[in-house]
XYZ file of C-alpha atoms in Angstrom:
787
model
C -0.206 -0.078 -0.214
C 1.392 3.507 -0.884
C 1.137 6.014 1.454
C -1.276 8.713 0.415
C -1.141 12.497 1.533
C -3.998 12.006 4.365
C -1.634 9.508 5.850
C 0.893 11.818 6.547
C -0.304 15.334 5.647
C -2.153 17.725 8.128
C -5.405 16.288 8.078
C -7.686 15.460 10.592
C -8.285 11.728 10.131
C -11.086 9.753 12.015
C -10.830 6.314 11.146
C -8.968 3.336 9.591
C -11.131 2.643 6.358
C -9.607 1.855 3.055
C -10.345 5.648 1.895
C -11.046 8.514 3.512
C -13.879 7.825 6.377
C -16.564 9.106 8.133
C -19.410 6.591 9.010
C -21.426 6.739 5.898
C -25.738 7.179 2.672
C -27.943 9.041 0.187
C -30.060 12.323 -0.788
C -31.123 14.425 -3.215
C -29.220 17.376 -4.123
C -30.882 20.565 -5.666
C -28.497 22.708 -7.842
C -28.762 26.470 -8.453
C -27.214 28.595 -10.914
C -23.183 29.527 -10.662
C -24.370 32.977 -11.006
C -24.976 35.074 -8.387
C -28.792 35.373 -7.317
C -31.088 38.059 -8.140
C -32.520 39.580 -4.534
C -35.814 40.987 -3.694
C -36.213 44.608 -2.518
C -36.250 43.129 1.002
C -32.936 41.206 0.539
C -31.020 44.279 -1.145
C -31.935 46.111 1.929
C -30.408 43.647 4.340
C -27.222 43.810 2.292
C -26.940 47.399 2.504
C -27.697 47.027 6.331
C -24.950 44.650 6.557
C -22.502 46.505 4.257
C -23.031 49.469 6.454
C -22.395 47.866 9.661
C -19.271 46.544 8.816
C -17.908 49.976 9.875
C -18.872 48.924 13.299
C -16.838 46.795 15.829
C -18.376 43.185 15.275
C -19.280 41.668 18.487
C -19.639 42.901 22.288
C -19.368 41.728 25.950
C -23.134 40.923 25.679
C -22.313 37.095 25.616
C -20.155 37.580 28.738
C -20.887 39.194 31.745
C -17.497 41.084 32.127
C -14.031 41.413 30.354
C -11.770 38.406 30.066
C -8.805 38.276 32.381
C -5.931 36.782 30.115
C -2.863 35.058 31.628
C 0.376 36.832 30.928
C 2.739 34.492 28.840
C 6.329 35.360 29.213
C 7.757 37.353 25.864
C 11.496 36.238 25.306
C 12.567 39.144 23.108
C 15.936 37.638 22.657
C 14.806 35.220 20.360
C 15.294 36.628 16.904
C 15.951 34.398 13.712
C 17.493 35.297 10.631
C 15.551 34.345 7.632
C 17.603 35.383 4.596
C 18.554 39.052 6.136
C 14.951 39.499 7.368
C 15.033 39.416 11.244
C 11.816 37.426 12.616
C 11.302 37.498 16.457
C 9.913 34.511 18.083
C 9.001 35.524 21.809
C 7.271 32.101 22.365
C 9.991 29.733 21.588
C 9.722 28.283 24.920
C 6.229 26.951 24.340
C 7.899 24.593 21.835
C 8.997 22.313 24.886
C 5.689 20.429 25.847
C 7.574 19.282 29.015
C 8.753 22.457 30.613
C 6.980 23.424 33.755
C 6.287 27.075 32.293
C 4.574 25.364 29.257
C 2.529 23.226 31.512
C 1.522 26.204 33.618
C 0.410 27.978 30.210
C -1.598 25.387 29.225
C -3.326 24.993 32.665
C -4.085 28.583 32.719
C -5.545 28.422 29.383
C -7.598 25.353 29.923
C -9.285 27.403 32.945
C -9.675 30.339 30.928
C -11.495 28.358 28.486
C -13.740 26.522 30.618
C -14.677 29.774 32.417
C -15.949 30.883 28.937
C -17.554 27.716 28.324
C -19.456 27.630 31.205
C -21.263 30.819 30.349
C -22.482 28.978 27.136
C -26.343 28.300 27.696
C -26.636 25.820 24.535
C -23.609 23.947 25.812
C -25.757 21.202 27.901
C -28.603 21.087 25.401
C -26.334 20.651 22.377
C -24.252 17.777 24.390
C -27.645 16.254 25.114
C -29.170 16.395 21.422
C -25.582 15.383 19.865
C -25.423 12.247 22.392
C -29.061 11.208 21.631
C -28.416 11.427 17.713
C -25.008 9.844 17.904
C -26.440 6.323 19.685
C -27.436 4.412 16.731
C -25.799 1.198 15.204
C -22.903 2.107 12.664
C -21.337 -0.477 10.353
C -18.411 -0.900 8.072
C -18.605 -2.892 4.746
C -17.688 -6.688 5.166
C -14.815 -8.114 3.541
C -13.724 -11.853 3.290
C -10.606 -13.592 4.017
C -10.405 -17.291 3.884
C -14.002 -18.480 4.609
C -14.759 -15.943 7.065
C -16.249 -12.646 6.683
C -15.142 -9.327 8.920
C -16.775 -6.092 9.725
C -16.468 -3.168 12.261
C -19.610 -2.095 14.181
C -20.403 0.271 16.990
C -23.667 -0.068 19.190
C -23.847 3.616 19.341
C -21.961 5.132 21.869
C -18.978 2.791 22.319
C -15.754 4.814 22.621
C -14.204 2.815 19.823
C -15.533 0.602 17.046
C -15.330 -3.351 17.556
C -14.359 -5.722 14.893
C -16.531 -8.557 14.295
C -16.136 -12.264 12.362
C -18.712 -14.519 11.156
C -18.542 -17.956 8.910
C -20.888 -16.366 6.347
C -22.953 -13.009 5.589
C -25.873 -14.810 7.209
C -23.869 -16.623 10.300
C -23.830 -15.323 13.871
C -20.984 -12.527 14.402
C -18.580 -12.942 16.858
C -16.671 -10.164 18.762
C -12.958 -10.520 17.458
C -11.433 -7.424 18.970
C -12.848 -5.045 21.028
C -10.718 -2.289 21.709
C -12.743 -0.756 24.272
C -11.690 -3.350 26.784
C -8.129 -2.014 26.197
C -8.435 0.735 28.300
C -10.943 2.278 30.797
C -11.286 5.874 29.001
C -11.306 4.605 25.359
C -7.936 6.272 24.398
C -6.631 3.124 23.114
C -7.831 3.093 19.653
C -7.477 0.880 16.447
C -5.133 2.393 13.977
C -4.583 -0.427 10.988
C -5.406 -4.091 10.655
C -5.059 -6.624 8.039
C -6.188 -10.477 8.060
C -4.295 -13.065 6.845
C -5.020 -14.459 3.346
C -6.398 -17.853 5.089
C -8.368 -15.584 7.397
C -6.262 -17.508 10.669
C -4.626 -14.399 11.597
C -5.316 -11.021 12.433
C -2.515 -8.204 12.707
C -3.603 -5.124 14.006
C -1.867 -1.677 15.241
C -2.926 -0.082 18.617
C -2.388 3.618 19.183
C -2.549 5.239 22.595
C -4.414 8.792 23.150
C -4.423 9.416 19.263
C -0.706 9.441 18.815
C 0.499 8.572 15.209
C 2.712 5.713 16.767
C 1.619 2.301 16.355
C 2.214 -1.262 18.281
C 1.314 -4.112 16.051
C -0.064 -7.365 17.944
C -1.354 -10.625 16.313
C -4.317 -12.643 17.167
C -5.435 -16.037 16.375
C -8.823 -15.673 14.840
C -10.336 -19.097 15.685
C -9.648 -18.956 19.358
C -9.029 -15.098 19.985
C -6.097 -15.686 21.629
C -3.167 -12.821 21.492
C -0.060 -14.334 20.373
C 3.471 -12.826 21.990
C 4.441 -10.949 18.841
C 4.741 -7.281 19.515
C 6.304 -4.696 16.980
C 6.873 -1.176 18.177
C 7.956 1.931 17.007
C 5.250 1.636 13.729
C 4.656 4.642 12.123
C 2.781 5.550 9.092
C 2.407 2.135 7.922
C 0.118 -0.729 6.696
C 0.096 -4.413 7.474
C 0.671 -6.603 4.082
C 0.590 -10.476 4.318
C 2.364 -12.764 2.299
C 0.292 -15.267 0.666
C 1.919 -18.436 2.803
C 0.331 -16.378 5.659
C 3.752 -17.110 7.555
C 4.404 -13.199 8.122
C 3.717 -9.585 6.903
C 5.312 -6.609 5.968
C 5.161 -3.074 7.763
C 7.026 0.120 8.102
C 8.884 1.596 11.361
C 11.084 4.426 12.578
C 14.621 3.410 14.775
C 13.864 3.124 18.421
C 14.809 5.907 20.242
C 18.291 5.847 21.719
C 19.109 5.294 25.137
C 18.128 8.485 27.209
C 15.627 9.949 24.608
C 12.256 10.978 25.596
C 10.054 7.440 25.073
C 6.505 9.243 25.831
C 5.204 8.439 22.361
C 2.882 11.145 21.210
C 4.216 14.185 22.981
C 7.560 14.523 21.753
C 8.522 16.909 18.530
C 11.383 15.209 17.035
C 11.602 14.977 13.589
C 10.793 11.812 12.002
C 13.364 10.311 10.039
C 14.971 7.192 8.555
C 11.901 5.108 8.086
C 12.484 1.372 7.434
C 10.557 -1.472 5.439
C 10.564 -4.798 7.257
C 9.230 -8.279 7.504
C 7.882 -10.064 10.569
C 7.707 -13.895 10.745
C 4.905 -15.028 12.950
C 6.144 -16.007 16.316
C 9.532 -14.187 16.245
C 11.003 -11.498 18.185
C 10.758 -8.105 16.277
C 14.778 -8.104 16.611
C 14.430 -11.008 14.184
C 12.860 -9.178 11.237
C 14.396 -8.775 7.791
C 15.074 -5.352 6.970
C 13.945 -5.358 3.429
C 14.518 -1.776 2.726
C 16.277 1.504 3.846
C 17.797 4.418 2.377
C 20.298 6.381 4.848
C 21.299 8.631 2.067
C 17.669 9.901 1.834
C 16.646 10.144 5.766
C 13.136 11.494 4.627
C 11.874 8.661 2.608
C 9.310 6.598 3.513
C 8.127 3.130 2.487
C 4.805 1.407 1.992
C 4.385 -2.041 0.497
C 1.902 -4.426 -1.039
C 1.548 -7.750 -2.009
C 0.030 -8.671 -5.591
C -3.165 -10.542 -5.593
C -1.352 -13.669 -6.726
C 1.175 -13.348 -3.814
C 4.287 -13.365 -6.197
C 5.169 -9.813 -6.222
C 6.032 -7.182 -3.411
C 5.873 -3.612 -4.681
C 7.471 -1.485 -2.837
C 6.278 2.439 -2.834
C 8.748 5.247 -2.156
C 7.510 8.707 -1.234
C 9.359 11.464 0.312
C 6.697 14.177 0.538
C 2.830 14.501 0.585
C 2.984 15.361 -3.096
C 1.079 12.869 -5.266
C 4.354 11.351 -6.650
C 6.231 8.117 -5.691
C 8.924 5.642 -7.029
C 7.981 1.854 -7.360
C 10.139 -1.083 -6.950
C 9.011 -4.412 -7.340
C 10.820 -7.727 -6.053
C 9.593 -11.203 -7.541
C 9.150 -13.125 -4.183
C 8.615 -16.560 -5.828
C 12.113 -16.192 -7.646
C 13.992 -15.920 -4.237
C 15.914 -19.230 -3.718
C 15.316 -19.563 -0.144
C 12.014 -17.500 0.193
C 11.989 -14.748 2.752
C 13.691 -17.354 5.298
C 16.834 -16.930 3.389
C 17.261 -13.626 4.476
C 16.737 -13.973 8.175
C 19.884 -13.476 10.200
C 21.622 -11.600 7.374
C 22.594 -8.111 6.651
C 20.711 -7.962 3.069
C 18.214 -5.947 1.567
C 15.683 -7.785 -0.621
C 16.759 -7.826 -4.182
C 14.090 -4.849 -5.695
C 13.980 -3.952 -9.354
C 13.502 -0.542 -9.980
C 10.355 -0.046 -12.370
C 10.001 3.835 -11.459
C 13.117 5.462 -10.119
C 11.512 9.327 -9.958
C 9.389 11.430 -8.035
C 7.405 12.622 -11.431
C 4.076 11.337 -10.852
C 2.020 8.703 -9.143
C 1.640 5.088 -9.745
C -0.767 2.588 -7.742
C -1.052 -0.936 -8.681
C -4.664 -2.203 -9.392
C -3.995 -5.607 -10.729
C -1.520 -7.960 -12.379
C -1.573 -10.683 -14.860
C 1.823 -12.386 -13.908
C 4.391 -9.640 -15.492
C 1.779 -7.668 -16.890
C 0.722 -4.662 -14.383
C -2.257 -2.131 -14.241
C -1.579 0.820 -12.609
C -3.620 4.496 -11.749
C -1.453 7.148 -12.058
C -1.061 11.187 -13.020
C 1.748 10.722 -15.496
C 0.849 13.270 -18.074
C -3.027 13.090 -16.839
C -3.928 15.624 -13.992
C -7.296 13.676 -13.180
C -5.754 10.487 -13.555
C -5.896 7.583 -15.877
C -4.942 3.677 -15.933
C -2.164 2.484 -17.562
C -0.486 -0.741 -18.615
C 3.047 -2.383 -18.454
C 4.681 -5.437 -18.763
C 7.730 -5.897 -16.330
C 9.590 -7.461 -19.300
C 9.367 -4.322 -21.319
C 9.441 -1.663 -18.659
C 9.766 1.190 -21.277
C 6.538 0.661 -22.942
C 3.172 1.756 -21.210
C -0.036 1.890 -22.760
C -3.268 3.825 -21.882
C -6.229 1.468 -20.471
C -8.563 4.179 -19.417
C -7.845 7.766 -20.753
C -7.768 10.447 -18.387
C -11.333 12.194 -18.266
C -12.098 15.598 -19.955
C -13.367 16.541 -16.531
C -14.170 14.307 -14.111
C -11.165 12.704 -11.434
C -10.592 9.047 -11.681
C -10.345 8.297 -7.581
C -9.857 4.671 -7.809
C -9.814 1.397 -9.401
C -10.448 -1.979 -7.607
C -10.181 -5.468 -9.558
C -13.385 -8.172 -9.181
C -14.732 -10.827 -10.525
C -11.730 -11.854 -12.889
C -11.730 -9.273 -15.540
C -13.615 -6.697 -14.201
C -12.857 -3.533 -12.266
C -14.739 -0.847 -10.047
C -13.986 2.752 -11.003
C -14.806 5.399 -9.099
C -14.842 9.068 -10.522
C -15.392 12.534 -8.803
C -17.492 14.452 -10.562
C -18.093 17.869 -9.433
C -17.591 16.826 -6.045
C -19.654 13.711 -6.292
C -19.060 9.824 -6.863
C -19.808 8.125 -9.717
C -19.287 4.348 -9.860
C -18.888 2.272 -13.034
C -17.918 -1.113 -13.981
C -15.308 -1.230 -16.770
C -13.479 -4.413 -18.664
C -10.389 -4.939 -16.936
C -8.637 -5.692 -20.285
C -9.588 -3.291 -22.451
C -11.055 -0.741 -20.027
C -14.136 -0.329 -21.820
C -17.511 0.730 -20.146
C -19.957 -1.842 -19.151
C -22.235 -0.676 -16.604
C -23.181 2.237 -14.165
C -23.869 1.854 -10.615
C -26.971 3.834 -9.459
C -25.841 6.071 -6.680
C -27.460 9.148 -5.039
C -25.078 12.186 -5.007
C -22.414 11.730 -1.938
C -19.513 10.159 -1.101
C -18.071 6.249 -1.866
C -15.818 5.891 1.299
C -14.977 2.233 1.186
C -15.108 -0.551 -1.479
C -14.386 -4.180 -0.050
C -13.554 -6.043 -3.277
C -10.928 -8.979 -4.454
C -10.546 -10.048 -8.013
C -11.064 -13.678 -7.074
C -14.698 -12.955 -5.993
C -17.635 -11.865 -8.251
C -19.540 -9.886 -5.067
C -18.121 -6.848 -3.397
C -19.778 -4.244 -1.029
C -19.850 -0.199 -1.096
C -19.924 1.635 1.772
C -21.892 5.129 1.071
C -22.980 8.389 2.892
C -23.780 11.863 2.320
C -24.955 14.912 3.991
C -28.465 13.616 4.708
C -27.630 9.751 4.567
C -25.849 8.478 7.742
C -24.774 5.247 5.642
C -25.839 2.809 3.212
C -23.943 -0.597 2.552
C -24.658 -2.141 -0.738
C -24.032 -5.274 -1.724
C -23.346 -5.738 -5.509
C -22.777 -9.201 -7.272
C -21.328 -9.773 -10.710
C -21.811 -13.277 -11.266
C -24.702 -12.868 -13.490
C -23.054 -10.561 -15.811
C -25.230 -7.395 -15.148
C -24.847 -5.983 -11.782
C -27.124 -6.988 -9.549
C -27.271 -4.384 -6.784
C -29.123 -4.297 -3.406
C -29.007 -2.659 0.161
C -27.137 -5.011 2.570
C -27.278 -2.679 5.756
C -28.766 0.644 5.934
C -27.970 2.928 9.057
C -30.547 4.535 10.789
C -30.497 7.458 13.142
C -33.554 7.308 15.330
C -35.173 11.335 15.482
C -33.555 12.140 12.159
C -35.553 13.398 9.578
C -34.145 13.873 6.222
C -37.242 15.568 4.683
C -36.836 18.594 6.994
C -33.450 19.426 5.182
C -32.059 20.796 1.804
C -28.787 20.588 0.202
C -28.011 22.693 -2.365
C -24.716 23.088 -4.596
C -23.704 26.468 -5.736
C -20.343 27.674 -7.790
C -19.326 30.860 -6.256
C -16.589 33.216 -8.314
C -13.546 33.825 -6.504
C -11.284 36.578 -6.185
C -9.473 35.793 -10.088
C -13.051 34.191 -11.318
C -12.322 30.837 -10.989
C -15.548 28.999 -9.810
C -15.625 27.452 -6.324
C -18.030 24.631 -5.401
C -19.774 25.033 -2.400
C -22.411 22.945 -0.507
C -25.174 24.366 1.569
C -27.440 22.411 4.177
C -30.404 23.896 6.094
C -33.717 23.276 7.120
C -36.359 23.677 4.495
C -38.164 26.821 3.638
C -35.805 29.161 5.537
C -36.165 33.255 4.719
C -32.596 34.438 3.140
C -32.961 37.632 5.261
C -29.146 37.130 6.666
C -30.636 36.674 10.142
C -29.348 32.771 10.300
C -26.206 31.557 11.846
C -23.920 29.916 9.469
C -20.918 27.263 9.445
C -18.447 27.352 6.851
C -15.705 24.824 6.756
C -13.086 24.196 4.462
C -9.682 22.338 3.840
C -7.949 23.254 0.663
C -4.587 21.383 0.528
C -2.692 18.320 -0.027
C -5.074 17.148 -3.093
C -7.482 16.066 -0.538
C -11.008 16.419 -1.303
C -13.787 17.141 1.165
C -16.913 15.586 -0.094
C -20.488 15.096 1.443
C -20.597 13.072 4.966
C -23.129 12.918 7.555
C -22.333 14.460 10.966
C -24.707 14.261 13.709
C -23.136 17.550 15.130
C -23.939 19.564 12.240
C -27.229 18.417 12.000
C -28.080 19.643 15.444
C -26.892 22.920 14.399
C -29.223 23.088 11.497
C -32.121 21.680 13.344
C -31.903 23.404 16.913
C -29.957 26.842 16.243
C -31.284 27.330 12.749
C -27.920 27.396 11.190
C -26.890 26.562 7.679
C -23.746 24.548 7.213
C -21.469 24.991 4.133
C -18.303 22.971 2.787
C -16.347 25.100 0.548
C -14.475 22.836 -1.939
C -11.496 25.617 -2.530
C -8.547 24.928 -4.510
C -5.498 23.037 -3.013
C -7.890 20.085 -2.676
C -8.073 17.270 -5.055
C -11.733 17.814 -6.208
C -10.720 18.312 -9.803
C -7.425 16.848 -9.932
C -3.762 17.613 -9.463
C -3.996 21.168 -11.548
C -6.939 22.233 -8.667
C -4.627 21.010 -5.792
C -1.400 22.865 -7.539
C -3.445 26.148 -7.869
C -3.683 26.127 -4.117
C -0.070 25.388 -3.005
C 3.421 26.759 -2.974
C 3.431 30.327 -4.451
C -0.147 29.953 -5.319
C -1.469 29.325 -1.470
C -3.107 32.742 -1.379
C -5.800 31.361 -3.867
C -6.844 28.944 -1.189
C -7.548 32.035 1.150
C -9.213 34.221 -1.526
C -11.352 30.884 -2.304
C -12.568 30.450 1.127
C -13.205 34.430 1.589
C -15.260 34.641 -1.779
C -17.362 31.528 -0.444
C -18.019 33.781 2.956
C -18.815 36.784 1.144
C -21.406 34.919 -1.440
C -23.408 33.532 1.962
C -23.892 36.971 3.346
C -24.745 38.621 -0.094
C -27.236 36.053 -0.875
C -28.916 36.380 2.410
C -27.669 33.212 4.108
C -26.073 34.807 6.999
C -24.588 38.291 7.917
C -20.951 38.786 9.308
C -21.552 38.700 12.929
C -23.314 35.209 12.631
C -20.974 33.558 10.233
C -18.653 31.008 11.859
C -15.626 29.393 9.858
C -14.342 26.214 11.152
C -11.426 23.987 9.627
C -8.820 21.372 10.976
C -5.126 20.871 10.380
C -4.279 22.486 7.062
C -7.944 23.541 7.618
C -6.516 25.211 10.643
C -3.935 27.542 8.896
C -6.646 28.287 6.671
C -8.566 29.630 9.743
C -5.675 31.501 11.012
C -4.791 33.391 7.880
C -8.376 34.157 6.853
C -9.019 36.165 10.383
C -5.869 37.565 9.991
C -6.772 38.926 6.423
C -10.449 39.638 6.717
C -11.379 39.826 10.585
C -14.516 42.078 9.733
C -15.873 39.398 7.577
C -16.162 36.539 10.284
C -18.241 36.382 13.876
C -16.635 33.487 15.109
C -13.299 31.135 14.051
C -12.915 27.571 15.102
C -9.463 26.436 14.128
C -8.618 22.822 14.975
C -5.096 21.511 15.347
C -3.677 23.960 12.661
C -0.375 24.307 11.192
C 0.228 28.209 12.435
C 3.759 28.610 12.439
C 4.825 28.361 8.755
C 8.525 29.280 9.172
C 9.069 26.111 11.386
C 6.497 23.615 10.959
C 9.179 21.423 9.119
C 11.382 20.930 12.296
C 9.199 18.686 14.112
C 7.908 15.237 13.792
C 6.554 14.950 10.127
C 6.509 18.233 8.937
C 8.847 18.019 6.651
C 7.031 16.117 4.263
C 4.563 19.036 4.017
C 7.161 21.148 2.136
C 5.670 19.793 -0.870
C 2.597 21.824 -0.230
C 3.796 25.070 1.580
C 7.514 25.470 0.677
C 10.274 25.900 3.427
C 11.409 29.014 5.158
C 15.034 27.631 4.427
C 14.371 28.682 0.834
C 14.644 32.355 0.446
C 12.064 32.723 -2.318
C 9.491 30.341 -0.277
C 10.126 32.102 2.550
C 8.907 35.302 1.213
C 5.522 32.884 0.401
C 5.229 31.844 3.789
C 5.738 35.107 5.628
C 3.132 36.791 3.778
C 0.443 34.583 5.198
C 1.724 32.356 8.311
C -0.939 32.861 11.126
C 1.602 33.332 13.481
C 3.313 36.125 12.180
C 0.459 38.190 10.600
C -1.609 38.965 13.656
C -2.229 42.604 13.540
C -4.555 45.128 15.453
C -7.555 45.758 12.572
C -8.539 48.667 14.623
C -5.458 50.356 13.640
C -6.439 50.638 10.162
C -9.220 53.237 9.893
C -10.167 51.889 6.061
C -11.376 48.594 8.044
C -11.898 49.292 11.859
C -12.808 46.064 13.438
C -11.723 43.766 15.871
C -10.956 39.907 15.648
C -13.934 37.583 15.618
C -14.644 35.259 18.418
C -11.960 32.794 18.279
C -11.305 29.231 19.473
C -7.828 27.615 19.013
C -8.195 23.679 19.412
C -5.406 21.255 19.967
C -4.386 18.231 21.976
C -1.474 16.920 24.275
C -0.689 13.879 22.037
C -1.135 15.268 18.272
C 2.351 14.273 17.152
C 1.168 15.210 13.406
C 0.733 18.702 13.975
C 2.269 19.323 17.508
C 0.403 21.556 20.058
C 3.104 24.219 19.803
C 1.302 25.894 16.673
C -1.502 26.550 18.546
C 0.031 27.521 21.659
C 2.316 30.043 20.255
C -0.407 31.620 18.235
C -3.083 31.573 21.292
C -0.240 33.525 23.056
C 0.600 35.876 20.017
C -3.065 36.995 19.887
C -3.922 37.399 23.345
C -0.687 39.406 23.616
C -1.373 41.590 20.530
C -5.226 41.932 20.563
C -5.745 42.115 24.605
C -3.218 42.102 27.111
C -0.593 44.528 25.558
C -3.609 47.296 25.838
C -4.958 48.872 28.788
C -8.710 49.163 27.252
C -8.185 47.167 24.302
C -11.343 47.101 21.601
C -10.780 43.283 21.416
C -13.946 42.855 23.360
C -14.613 39.111 21.308
C -12.883 35.987 23.334
C -9.602 34.607 22.276
C -9.438 31.169 23.952
C -8.044 28.077 23.423
C -9.370 24.258 24.069
C -6.618 21.898 24.879
C -7.812 18.225 25.028
C -5.713 15.699 27.140
C -5.016 12.228 26.011
C -5.937 12.950 22.489
C -4.144 13.305 19.088
C -4.669 14.795 15.726
C -8.238 13.346 15.340
C -7.884 9.353 14.601
C -9.034 7.220 17.211
C -10.690 9.843 19.412
C -13.287 8.016 21.942
C -17.308 9.032 20.793
C -17.380 10.540 24.165
C -14.434 12.890 23.532
C -15.819 13.763 20.158
C -19.196 14.327 21.727
C -17.838 17.077 24.429
C -15.575 18.796 21.580
C -18.670 19.393 19.661
C -20.803 20.292 22.365
C -18.084 22.925 23.470
C -17.367 24.590 20.103
C -20.599 24.782 18.673
C -22.125 26.190 22.253
C -19.342 28.829 22.050
C -20.251 29.351 18.343
C -24.013 29.542 19.389
C -23.314 32.165 22.363
C -21.275 34.628 20.225
C -23.576 34.407 17.299
C -26.416 35.094 19.670
C -28.424 31.939 18.313
C -31.653 31.038 19.911
C -32.177 27.528 20.803
C -34.955 25.697 18.858
C -36.705 22.789 20.412
């Protein structure tokens, strides 16, 4: 399995599914024109009122009884860095040490300040109660077959973590195979990755503690549920890939810390270098594992592997960043004289052959017939295509499915011998087709509502497969599709139902908003039906905009609660930098063009106001990780446009992000301050370095929106120092450095304990966080509760 951007990018992941995961469904979208709407006389008056009100300070102390007393954080003015002749001070550098007593004291005071504000949020317990009630419904993952058994994930409703089940057949009695909830009292041990051996006899699974990216792999015997002694440590950014003899599996890891180094995995900030690729034999100690590949001359390289369906070849995928490019090597394991056993106890790497040895495109294997391989690639095809090559003639590549003129070829899965399921993204909506594997020719289209395909469980040897589907108003449908009769026979295998949720109460629209440069930006808008667009409604606008990651329709209990009980609209802006329209869309929002991302998001916000959905004081913006950077940059650039900002685990220090954990892999999207040209890109929008007092600009007198920065102590993807330094900076510049600051809107930080970047967070922590951030939004936007 090749590492994808989502595996290592600043993206707030939530699960272990084959593709991006939320808990997935279907619905009717109503499209409206890409042109700006015509307004009634009443709406035009609303727009004039909103426009004239921009000159006044947004927000007041009405939501809070008295001014906040912010803790004073020490400023060390002696810390000054020289970036290519430009002096940049970093007075809160000390917050980069998570273990110092001073940092811990700062965090504790911020926790107390945040709680003092949240106690005044009247809707906090109401939101918590409603979200908990709606969350309490059974959820399922798509089943998949190994050996003669089926496996799937299930959560009864409020369980902290999903449970893995096994059954002898689809109608058989399911048994609990692995219950992560039994591994910790507070539900903070989670399942990060897993893989079943080809014969279905063994489960290898990776556990993560407190949301850290660090993983420990264990092995279970499926039949009697006994856990084997095998324990593999210091695993990170790795899948698990079994050989077809079921004797062991491949995985990736980093070298163990040297004696004396910090070993509290998850809170350290050390950069991750010298990834290695290993093979583990069942029943042996990790010290006996075979080192299959490493590259000491390129410490930033990362390795992922996959075993072909015929069990013959091991494919090695090599990446150095989050860019959708990789190298591909292969090893014919069937040609090894003594098999993998012959490498035990020897200081020899596997004899890989270099098929692709440069970082100019992404290649992912779909299927092979002996030496004839089919790959998905963006080589000369920014919207991707399928190609074929014979390993005997590695310079001769032919197209199997050419690049589409508009749609992005998201994935392809071989099934039923010579067929494949091909997934396209068309204007941010999924389309599924059955095609001929040999010729690429179109055979059938699978009928789906507008939404997201989160998971396809298919094997080439099977004529049956499963599709996990979801959308804004569809909590989840698992389809079962049989190709045995030639024509696809698709039916609902399992539908996820949320008691108390009625999808007919809501509308979903997609609009195309012109950005600053005229580029049309897709945006989904979800809200209650028959609502007057008079600008009086709270509105939540979410965005990401980076790393070739597409934000597609998904079901969210907490956002449904916002729409139903606060009368809010919630909106997803598919801004540039993502993968919604392929690599060109991605590149248009990265490196020197990163400002396009912020312009797109700001244009989406302006549209929501001008079209009467909301007004600035009631518009809340939200984003996580790279999306947290988006929020930080936008409130710096347009503080007058928003009433509330929720920035989760954001990349906020754009001059130093590459120095911590896996941050060096993000330079493909951002650039790096070590390079003079790229430094000048970064310093222009880095949230930490662009906090200004807006009231000092007479043309735009305003203050910052009410802001909540969210982070977690075990986030070793985007380490907490980003949010902590920005929090200290905002509170100093806007509040504590002035006797009577015009900044009356609160600037607070919500800092979670025993949690990470998002993946593996237990259900209760997710509910509590939703209640906190959305009750804060409700308070500062003066939203009335609707029962």
